[in-house]
Amino acid sequence: MTFVLIGVNHKSAPVEVRERLAIPESRLAEAIARLVQFPGVEEGMILSTCNRVELIAKVSSGTLDLREFLREYFETDTDLLADHLYEYRDQEAMRHIFRVAASLDSMIVGEPQVLGQVKAAYAVACGMGALHSQLHALISRAFAVAKRVRTETAIGSSAVSVASAAVDLATQIFGSLSGKHVYLVGAGKMSELAARHLIAGGAEAIFVANRTHARAVTLAEKFQGTAIRFEELYETADRADIVITSTGSPHAIFRREHGEKFLHRRKNRPMFFIDIAVPRDVDPEMNKVDGIFVYDIDDLQAVVSANVANREREAARAHEIIEAELQRFLARLQTQEVTPTIISLQEHLETIRQAELDRVRGRLGKLTAEQESAIEALTRGIMNKVLHTPVTALKNAAREAEANTVVDHVRRIFNLNPRNLNPKNLDPKDLNSKNTKTRSIPISRPRSEKQEEPAREEEKKVTPS
C-alpha cells in the first residue's frame, strides 16, 4: 500500500496559482491517462475544481515524486509552486481524501458540492480504467464516509452565507417558498445571488427595479422576470412576498408608512424585507408593522456566524467518524496485503505435498481407497501444522505496522515468488473469492493428542501391497 496525494487548494494557493494547474473537464480524461502512464503509477485520479487541484495515485514505490509529473504535464517549474503545493502519503493521503469528500476541507465546511465533484472525477477515472484495486477501494470508501458524516452530524444543515441565510429566514416566515414572488430593488451582485438562492428554494416570479433601467432589464432577463421602472417602485412593491433591497441610497427608501400601505393592499398577507444595503434601505421602524419582517445585513451575518459555530461543533464529530473509518480501512488494506502471501504459501506447500505423494506412490504400488485416504489425511495434517505458525504470524502482523517486514521474512524463508503475489490487475477483494484461479488450502489448528490418535491408526494400515 503506497498512496501519494499532491495538490493545491484555496488555503495553500491564491487563485492565480490554482488556475495555472486547473484542468478543464474536456481534458480531464487525457490528464488521467497521462498520470497512470507515468512510471511507477499503478492507479490514479485527478480532482480539479475552482478551489482545488489534487492528484491521488497508488504507486509502486514510496519514493515516487509526483512533482515530476506536474512539471511534465503542465510544462512548469514546480520549484515556483513549492510554497503552495502540499503532499500526503499513505495514511495522511487517505485521511485527506475522506476529509475532502466529507466537505471538511472546503472553503465553507459542510457544503455539498465537493462530494459531487469527487464523484464526477471518480467516474472519469473509472471510465479510463485508471482505478481497479486499492485506490478504487479508497475512493469508494470515501463516499461511504461522506454519507455517514451527513447522516450522523448536522454539518450541512445550517446556512453559512448571507444569501443562504436569507433563504432560511424566508422559509421560516412563509413555511414554503413555493410560488412566492421576489422583488429586487437594485441590481447588484449580492441581490442577484440572494435571488438565485430564493428561486432554488422554490420562489416563482422575479421583479427588478433599478435607477438605471437598462440594468434592471439585463438582470430580469437572467431570471425570466419583469423589469420595472424605479419611479413605479411604491406602486408595485406590494406584488412581492419577498423584497431584496440594495440600492446604495444615502437614506432609507422604505419607511413605516410604506409598509402599512403595502400590507393594506396585500390584505395583511406578510412581507419579508432583506435589506443588504449599507446605509440601510429600510427604516428599522418598519419592522414594528405587524406582518412586515425586516432583516438587515447585520441580522443575516449574526445568523451566519451562529451557523458557522454550529458547523464547527459538528465538524469535530465528523473528524471522529473519519478517524474511526480510517482505522477500519487501514486494517482492511493490511489484511489484503498479507492475503496474497498466505495464498502463495498454501500453494507452495500443496505443490510440495503433491510432488512427494506422487514420488511415494511409485514405490508403494497400488493402494486401497482406505490407504489413499490415510495418506491424504496424514500429509494434509502435516502441511496444516507447518502452515499454522507462519499464517498466524501473517494475520496478526496485518493489524500492526510491521506487516511488510513479516511478509518479507515469510517470502524469503519459503522462497515465494513475488511476481505471483497480487498482480496489478487483481482486485484485492477477489483474493478470498471462490472464483479466483488460486486455490486456497484449508488450514486447521494443531490437533490435540487424542485427535491425532485416529490418524496414527491410519498410518499403521499403510503397507506395501
Coordinates of C-alpha atoms in Angstrom, one line a residue:
M1 CA 0.0 0.0 0.0
T2 CA 1.5 3.3 -1.1
F3 CA -0.8 6.2 -1.8
V4 CA 0.5 9.6 -2.8
L5 CA -1.5 12.8 -3.0
I6 CA -0.2 16.1 -4.2
G7 CA -2.0 19.4 -5.0
V8 CA -3.0 22.9 -4.2
N9 CA -6.3 24.3 -2.7
H10 CA -7.9 27.6 -1.6
K11 CA -5.9 27.5 1.6
S12 CA -2.5 26.8 0.1
A13 CA -2.5 28.9 -3.1
P14 CA -4.1 32.0 -4.5
V15 CA -6.4 31.8 -7.5
E16 CA -3.7 32.9 -9.9
V17 CA -1.7 29.7 -8.9
R18 CA -4.7 27.4 -8.9
E19 CA -5.7 28.5 -12.4
R20 CA -2.3 27.6 -13.7
L21 CA -2.8 24.0 -12.6
A22 CA -6.6 23.8 -13.4
I23 CA -7.6 21.0 -15.8
P24 CA -10.9 21.7 -17.7
E25 CA -13.4 18.9 -17.8
S26 CA -12.7 18.4 -21.5
R27 CA -9.1 17.5 -20.8
L28 CA -9.6 15.5 -17.5
A29 CA -9.7 12.1 -19.1
E30 CA -6.5 12.8 -21.1
A31 CA -4.7 14.1 -18.0
I32 CA -5.7 10.9 -16.0
A33 CA -4.4 8.7 -18.9
R34 CA -1.1 10.6 -18.7
L35 CA -1.0 10.1 -15.0
V36 CA -1.4 6.3 -15.0
Q37 CA 1.2 6.1 -17.8
F38 CA 3.7 7.9 -15.6
P39 CA 6.4 5.4 -14.4
G40 CA 5.6 3.9 -11.0
V41 CA 1.9 4.9 -11.0
E42 CA -0.4 1.9 -10.8
E43 CA -3.7 3.7 -10.3
G44 CA -4.6 7.4 -10.4
M45 CA -7.4 10.1 -10.2
I46 CA -7.4 13.9 -10.6
L47 CA -9.8 16.3 -8.8
S48 CA -9.9 19.7 -10.4
T49 CA -12.3 22.4 -9.2
C50 CA -12.2 26.1 -8.7
N51 CA -10.9 25.6 -5.1
R52 CA -8.5 22.7 -5.6
V53 CA -6.4 20.6 -8.0
E54 CA -5.3 17.3 -6.5
L55 CA -3.6 14.2 -7.9
I56 CA -4.0 11.0 -6.0
A57 CA -2.2 7.8 -7.0
K58 CA -1.4 4.3 -5.9
V59 CA 2.3 3.9 -6.7
S60 CA 4.8 1.0 -6.7
S61 CA 7.4 2.9 -4.8
G62 CA 7.1 5.1 -1.7
T63 CA 9.8 7.4 -3.1
L64 CA 7.9 8.3 -6.3
D65 CA 7.7 12.1 -6.7
L66 CA 4.6 13.3 -8.5
R67 CA 6.1 16.8 -8.8
E68 CA 7.9 15.4 -11.8
F69 CA 4.5 14.6 -13.4
L70 CA 3.3 18.1 -12.7
R71 CA 6.4 19.5 -14.3
E72 CA 6.0 17.5 -17.4
Y73 CA 2.2 17.8 -17.8
F74 CA 1.9 21.5 -17.1
E75 CA 5.3 22.3 -18.5
T76 CA 6.1 24.5 -15.5
D77 CA 8.8 24.8 -13.0
T78 CA 7.5 23.1 -9.8
D79 CA 10.1 25.0 -7.7
L80 CA 7.9 28.1 -8.3
L81 CA 5.0 26.2 -6.8
A82 CA 6.9 24.7 -3.9
D83 CA 5.4 27.1 -1.3
H84 CA 1.9 26.3 -2.4
L85 CA 2.0 22.5 -3.0
Y86 CA 1.1 20.1 -0.3
E87 CA 1.8 16.3 -0.3
Y88 CA 0.5 13.5 1.7
R89 CA 1.4 9.8 1.7
D90 CA -0.4 6.6 2.8
Q91 CA -2.4 7.2 6.0
E92 CA -2.3 11.0 5.7
A93 CA -3.4 10.8 2.0
M94 CA -6.3 8.6 2.9
R95 CA -7.4 10.9 5.7
H96 CA -7.2 13.9 3.4
I97 CA -9.4 12.1 0.8
F98 CA -12.0 11.3 3.5
R99 CA -12.0 14.9 4.7
V100 CA -12.4 16.3 1.2
A101 CA -15.3 14.0 0.3
A102 CA -17.0 14.8 3.7
S103 CA -16.6 18.6 3.0
L104 CA -14.3 19.2 6.0
D105 CA -11.6 20.7 3.8
S106 CA -13.9 23.0 1.9
M107 CA -14.0 26.8 1.9
I108 CA -17.4 26.5 3.5
V109 CA -17.4 23.5 5.8
G110 CA -20.3 21.2 5.1
E111 CA -21.1 22.4 1.6
P112 CA -22.4 19.5 -0.5
Q113 CA -21.0 20.5 -3.9
V114 CA -17.5 18.9 -3.4
L115 CA -18.9 15.4 -3.0
G116 CA -20.5 15.7 -6.4
Q117 CA -17.2 16.9 -7.8
V118 CA -15.3 14.0 -6.3
K119 CA -17.9 11.6 -7.7
A120 CA -17.6 13.2 -11.2
A121 CA -13.8 12.8 -11.1
Y122 CA -14.1 9.2 -9.9
A123 CA -16.5 8.4 -12.8
V124 CA -14.0 9.8 -15.3
A125 CA -11.1 7.8 -13.7
C126 CA -13.2 4.6 -13.7
G127 CA -14.1 5.2 -17.4
M128 CA -10.4 5.4 -18.2
G129 CA -9.7 2.2 -16.4
A130 CA -7.4 4.1 -14.0
L131 CA -9.0 2.7 -10.9
H132 CA -9.0 -1.1 -10.3
S133 CA -7.8 -2.1 -6.9
Q134 CA -6.7 -0.3 -3.7
L135 CA -7.3 3.3 -4.9
H136 CA -10.7 2.2 -6.2
A137 CA -11.5 0.8 -2.8
L138 CA -10.3 4.0 -1.1
I139 CA -12.4 6.4 -3.1
S140 CA -15.5 4.1 -2.7
R141 CA -14.9 4.1 1.0
A142 CA -14.6 7.9 1.0
F143 CA -18.2 8.1 -0.4
A144 CA -19.4 5.9 2.4
V145 CA -17.6 8.0 4.9
A146 CA -19.1 11.2 3.5
K147 CA -22.6 9.7 3.7
R148 CA -22.1 8.7 7.3
V149 CA -20.9 12.2 8.2
R150 CA -24.0 13.7 6.5
T151 CA -26.3 11.2 8.3
E152 CA -24.8 11.3 11.8
T153 CA -24.0 15.0 12.0
A154 CA -25.7 18.3 11.2
I155 CA -22.7 19.7 9.5
G156 CA -24.5 20.7 6.3
S157 CA -27.9 21.6 7.8
S158 CA -27.4 25.3 8.5
A159 CA -26.9 28.3 6.2
V160 CA -23.4 29.8 6.2
S161 CA -23.7 32.6 3.6
V162 CA -25.8 35.8 3.7
A163 CA -27.8 34.6 0.7
S164 CA -28.5 31.2 2.1
A165 CA -29.3 32.7 5.5
A166 CA -31.9 34.9 3.8
V167 CA -33.5 31.8 2.2
D168 CA -33.6 30.0 5.6
L169 CA -35.3 33.1 7.3
A170 CA -37.8 33.4 4.4
T171 CA -38.6 29.7 4.8
Q172 CA -39.2 30.2 8.5
I173 CA -41.6 33.1 7.8
F174 CA -43.6 31.6 4.9
G175 CA -43.2 27.9 5.6
S176 CA -42.6 27.2 1.9
L177 CA -41.2 29.4 -0.8
S178 CA -43.2 27.6 -3.5
G179 CA -45.0 30.2 -5.7
K180 CA -43.6 33.2 -3.7
H181 CA -42.8 36.4 -5.7
V182 CA -39.4 38.2 -5.2
Y183 CA -38.7 41.9 -5.9
L184 CA -35.1 43.0 -6.4
V185 CA -34.6 46.7 -5.7
G186 CA -31.1 47.4 -7.0
A187 CA -29.3 45.2 -9.5
G188 CA -26.1 44.4 -7.5
K189 CA -24.3 41.1 -7.3
M190 CA -25.5 40.4 -3.7
S191 CA -29.1 40.9 -4.7
E192 CA -28.7 38.6 -7.7
L193 CA -27.1 35.9 -5.5
A194 CA -29.9 36.1 -2.9
A195 CA -32.5 35.9 -5.7
R196 CA -30.8 32.8 -7.1
H197 CA -31.0 31.1 -3.7
L198 CA -34.6 32.0 -3.3
I199 CA -35.5 30.7 -6.7
A200 CA -33.6 27.5 -5.9
G201 CA -35.7 27.3 -2.8
G202 CA -39.0 27.4 -4.8
A203 CA -39.7 31.1 -5.3
E204 CA -41.5 31.9 -8.6
A205 CA -41.8 35.3 -10.2
I206 CA -39.0 37.9 -10.2
F207 CA -39.5 41.7 -10.4
V208 CA -36.5 44.0 -10.8
A209 CA -36.3 47.8 -10.3
N210 CA -33.1 49.8 -10.6
R211 CA -32.3 53.5 -11.1
T212 CA -30.7 52.6 -14.3
H213 CA -33.5 50.8 -16.1
A214 CA -31.2 49.0 -18.6
R215 CA -29.5 47.2 -15.8
A216 CA -32.9 46.2 -14.4
V217 CA -33.8 44.7 -17.8
T218 CA -30.5 42.8 -18.0
L219 CA -30.9 41.3 -14.6
A220 CA -34.6 40.5 -15.1
E221 CA -33.7 38.6 -18.3
K222 CA -31.4 36.3 -16.2
F223 CA -34.4 35.1 -14.2
Q224 CA -37.0 35.4 -17.0
G225 CA -38.5 38.1 -14.8
T226 CA -40.1 41.5 -15.2
A227 CA -38.1 44.8 -15.2
I228 CA -40.0 47.7 -13.5
R229 CA -39.0 51.4 -13.7
F230 CA -37.7 52.7 -10.4
E231 CA -40.3 55.5 -10.2
E232 CA -43.0 52.9 -10.1
L233 CA -41.4 51.2 -7.1
Y234 CA -44.0 52.2 -4.4
E235 CA -47.0 51.3 -6.7
T236 CA -45.6 47.8 -7.4
A237 CA -43.7 46.6 -4.4
D238 CA -46.8 45.1 -2.8
R239 CA -46.8 42.5 -5.5
A240 CA -43.9 40.8 -3.8
D241 CA -43.8 38.5 -0.8
I242 CA -40.0 38.9 -0.5
V243 CA -38.2 42.2 -1.2
I244 CA -34.4 42.2 -1.5
T245 CA -33.1 45.7 -1.5
S246 CA -29.6 47.1 -2.1
T247 CA -29.6 50.5 -3.7
G248 CA -26.7 52.5 -2.3
S249 CA -29.1 55.3 -1.4
P250 CA -27.8 57.6 1.4
H251 CA -31.3 57.5 3.1
A252 CA -34.0 54.8 3.7
I253 CA -36.2 54.3 0.7
F254 CA -38.8 52.2 2.6
R255 CA -40.3 53.7 5.7
R256 CA -43.1 52.7 8.1
E257 CA -45.8 54.4 6.1
H258 CA -44.8 52.5 3.0
G259 CA -45.0 49.2 4.9
E260 CA -48.5 50.0 6.2
K261 CA -49.7 50.8 2.7
F262 CA -48.2 47.6 1.2
L263 CA -49.8 45.5 3.9
H264 CA -53.2 47.1 3.4
R265 CA -53.1 46.4 -0.4
R266 CA -52.0 42.8 0.4
K267 CA -54.9 42.3 2.8
N268 CA -52.4 41.7 5.6
R269 CA -50.5 38.9 3.8
P270 CA -46.9 39.1 5.3
M271 CA -44.0 40.7 3.5
F272 CA -40.3 39.9 4.1
F273 CA -37.6 42.6 3.5
I274 CA -34.0 41.5 3.1
D275 CA -32.0 44.8 3.5
I276 CA -28.4 44.2 2.4
A277 CA -27.6 47.8 1.8
V278 CA -25.2 49.9 3.8
P279 CA -26.5 52.5 4.6
R280 CA -29.8 50.7 5.1
D281 CA -32.6 51.0 2.6
V282 CA -35.3 50.0 5.1
D283 CA -36.1 52.2 8.2
P284 CA -36.0 50.0 11.3
E285 CA -39.4 51.4 12.3
M286 CA -40.9 49.4 9.5
N287 CA -40.2 46.2 11.5
K288 CA -42.8 47.4 14.0
V289 CA -45.6 46.9 11.5
D290 CA -47.4 43.6 12.2
G291 CA -46.9 41.4 9.2
I292 CA -43.7 43.1 8.0
F293 CA -40.4 41.2 8.7
V294 CA -37.2 43.2 8.1
Y295 CA -33.7 41.7 8.3
D296 CA -30.6 43.9 7.6
I297 CA -27.1 42.8 6.8
D298 CA -26.1 42.5 10.5
D299 CA -29.0 40.3 11.3
L300 CA -28.1 38.0 8.4
Q301 CA -24.4 38.0 9.5
A302 CA -25.4 37.1 13.0
V303 CA -27.4 34.1 11.7
V304 CA -24.4 33.1 9.5
S305 CA -21.9 33.4 12.5
A306 CA -24.1 31.3 14.7
N307 CA -24.5 28.6 12.0
V308 CA -20.7 28.6 11.3
A309 CA -20.1 28.0 15.0
N310 CA -22.7 25.2 14.9
R311 CA -20.9 23.6 11.9
E312 CA -17.6 23.8 13.6
R313 CA -19.0 21.8 16.5
E314 CA -20.5 19.3 14.1
A315 CA -17.1 19.1 12.3
A316 CA -15.5 17.9 15.5
R317 CA -17.9 14.9 15.5
A318 CA -17.2 14.4 11.8
H319 CA -13.5 14.2 12.4
E320 CA -14.1 11.4 15.0
I321 CA -16.1 9.5 12.4
I322 CA -13.3 9.9 9.8
E323 CA -10.6 8.7 12.2
A324 CA -12.7 5.6 13.1
E325 CA -13.4 4.9 9.4
L326 CA -9.7 5.4 8.5
Q327 CA -8.6 2.8 11.0
R328 CA -11.1 0.3 9.7
F329 CA -10.0 0.9 6.1
L330 CA -6.3 0.6 7.1
A331 CA -7.0 -2.7 8.8
R332 CA -8.8 -3.9 5.7
L333 CA -5.9 -2.9 3.4
Q334 CA -3.3 -4.5 5.6
T335 CA -5.3 -7.8 5.7
Q336 CA -5.5 -7.7 1.9
E337 CA -1.7 -7.1 1.7
V338 CA -0.9 -10.4 3.6
T339 CA -3.6 -12.4 1.8
P340 CA -1.6 -13.0 -1.4
T341 CA 1.4 -14.2 0.6
I342 CA -0.9 -16.6 2.6
I343 CA -2.3 -18.0 -0.7
S344 CA 1.1 -18.3 -2.3
L345 CA 2.4 -20.1 0.8
Q346 CA -0.5 -22.5 0.8
E347 CA 0.0 -23.3 -2.9
H348 CA 3.8 -23.7 -2.4
L349 CA 3.3 -26.3 0.3
E350 CA 0.5 -28.0 -1.5
T351 CA 2.8 -28.4 -4.6
I352 CA 5.5 -30.0 -2.4
R353 CA 2.9 -32.3 -0.8
Q354 CA 1.5 -33.4 -4.2
A355 CA 5.0 -34.0 -5.5
E356 CA 6.0 -36.1 -2.6
L357 CA 2.8 -38.2 -2.8
D358 CA 3.5 -38.8 -6.5
R359 CA 7.0 -39.9 -5.7
V360 CA 6.0 -42.2 -2.9
R361 CA 3.1 -43.8 -4.8
G362 CA 5.7 -45.1 -7.3
R363 CA 7.3 -47.1 -4.6
L364 CA 4.2 -48.2 -2.7
G365 CA 2.4 -49.5 -5.8
K366 CA -1.4 -49.9 -5.9
L367 CA -3.1 -48.7 -2.7
T368 CA -6.6 -49.3 -1.4
A369 CA -9.1 -46.5 -1.1
E370 CA -8.6 -46.7 2.7
Q371 CA -4.9 -46.3 2.4
E372 CA -5.2 -43.4 0.0
S373 CA -7.5 -41.7 2.5
A374 CA -5.0 -42.3 5.3
I375 CA -2.1 -40.9 3.3
E376 CA -4.2 -37.8 2.3
A377 CA -5.1 -37.2 5.9
L378 CA -1.6 -37.7 7.2
T379 CA 0.1 -35.4 4.6
R380 CA -2.5 -32.7 4.8
G381 CA -2.3 -32.7 8.6
I382 CA 1.4 -32.2 8.5
M383 CA 1.1 -29.4 5.9
N384 CA -1.5 -27.6 8.0
K385 CA 0.7 -27.8 11.1
V386 CA 3.6 -26.3 9.1
L387 CA 1.3 -23.6 7.8
H388 CA -0.3 -22.7 11.1
T389 CA 2.6 -20.7 12.6
P390 CA 3.5 -18.5 9.6
V391 CA -0.1 -17.9 8.7
T392 CA -1.0 -16.9 12.2
A393 CA 2.0 -14.6 12.2
L394 CA 0.9 -13.0 8.9
K395 CA -2.6 -12.5 10.1
N396 CA -1.5 -10.9 13.4
A397 CA 1.0 -8.7 11.6
A398 CA -1.7 -7.4 9.3
R399 CA -3.1 -5.4 12.2
E400 CA 0.3 -3.9 13.0
A401 CA 2.8 -1.5 11.4
E402 CA 5.3 -4.4 11.0
A403 CA 3.2 -6.2 8.3
N404 CA 5.6 -5.6 5.5
T405 CA 8.5 -6.8 7.5
V406 CA 6.8 -10.1 8.4
V407 CA 5.6 -10.6 4.8
D408 CA 9.1 -10.1 3.5
H409 CA 10.5 -12.6 6.0
V410 CA 8.0 -15.3 5.2
R411 CA 8.5 -14.8 1.4
R412 CA 12.3 -15.3 1.9
I413 CA 12.1 -18.2 4.2
F414 CA 9.8 -20.2 1.9
N415 CA 11.3 -18.7 -1.3
L416 CA 8.0 -17.4 -2.6
N417 CA 8.0 -15.7 -6.0
P418 CA 6.9 -12.0 -5.6
R419 CA 5.6 -12.0 -9.2
N420 CA 2.7 -14.3 -8.2
L421 CA 1.7 -12.1 -5.3
N422 CA -1.3 -9.8 -6.0
P423 CA -0.7 -8.9 -9.7
K424 CA -1.6 -5.4 -10.7
N425 CA -4.9 -6.3 -12.4
L426 CA -6.2 -8.4 -9.4
D427 CA -8.7 -6.8 -7.2
P428 CA -7.8 -7.5 -3.6
K429 CA -11.5 -8.2 -2.8
D430 CA -11.2 -11.2 -5.2
L431 CA -8.4 -12.8 -3.2
N432 CA -10.9 -14.6 -1.0
S433 CA -13.4 -15.2 -3.7
K434 CA -14.3 -18.7 -4.9
N435 CA -13.9 -17.5 -8.4
T436 CA -10.1 -16.9 -8.3
K437 CA -7.9 -19.3 -10.1
T438 CA -5.7 -19.7 -7.0
R439 CA -6.9 -22.5 -4.7
S440 CA -7.0 -21.9 -1.0
I441 CA -6.0 -24.9 1.1
P442 CA -8.0 -25.4 4.3
I443 CA -5.9 -24.7 7.4
S444 CA -6.7 -26.5 10.6
R445 CA -5.3 -25.7 14.0
P446 CA -2.9 -28.2 15.6
R447 CA -4.8 -31.1 16.9
S448 CA -4.6 -32.5 20.4
E449 CA -3.0 -35.8 21.2
K450 CA -6.5 -37.5 21.3
Q451 CA -7.4 -36.0 17.9
E452 CA -4.2 -37.4 16.4
E453 CA -4.8 -41.0 17.5
P454 CA -7.1 -41.9 14.6
A455 CA -4.5 -40.6 12.2
R456 CA -1.8 -42.7 13.8
E457 CA -4.1 -45.8 13.4
E458 CA -4.5 -45.0 9.7
E459 CA -0.7 -44.7 9.3
K460 CA -0.3 -48.3 10.6
K461 CA -2.6 -49.6 7.9
V462 CA -0.5 -48.2 5.1
T463 CA 1.7 -51.1 3.9
P464 CA 3.1 -52.0 0.5
S465 CA 0.9 -54.4 -1.4

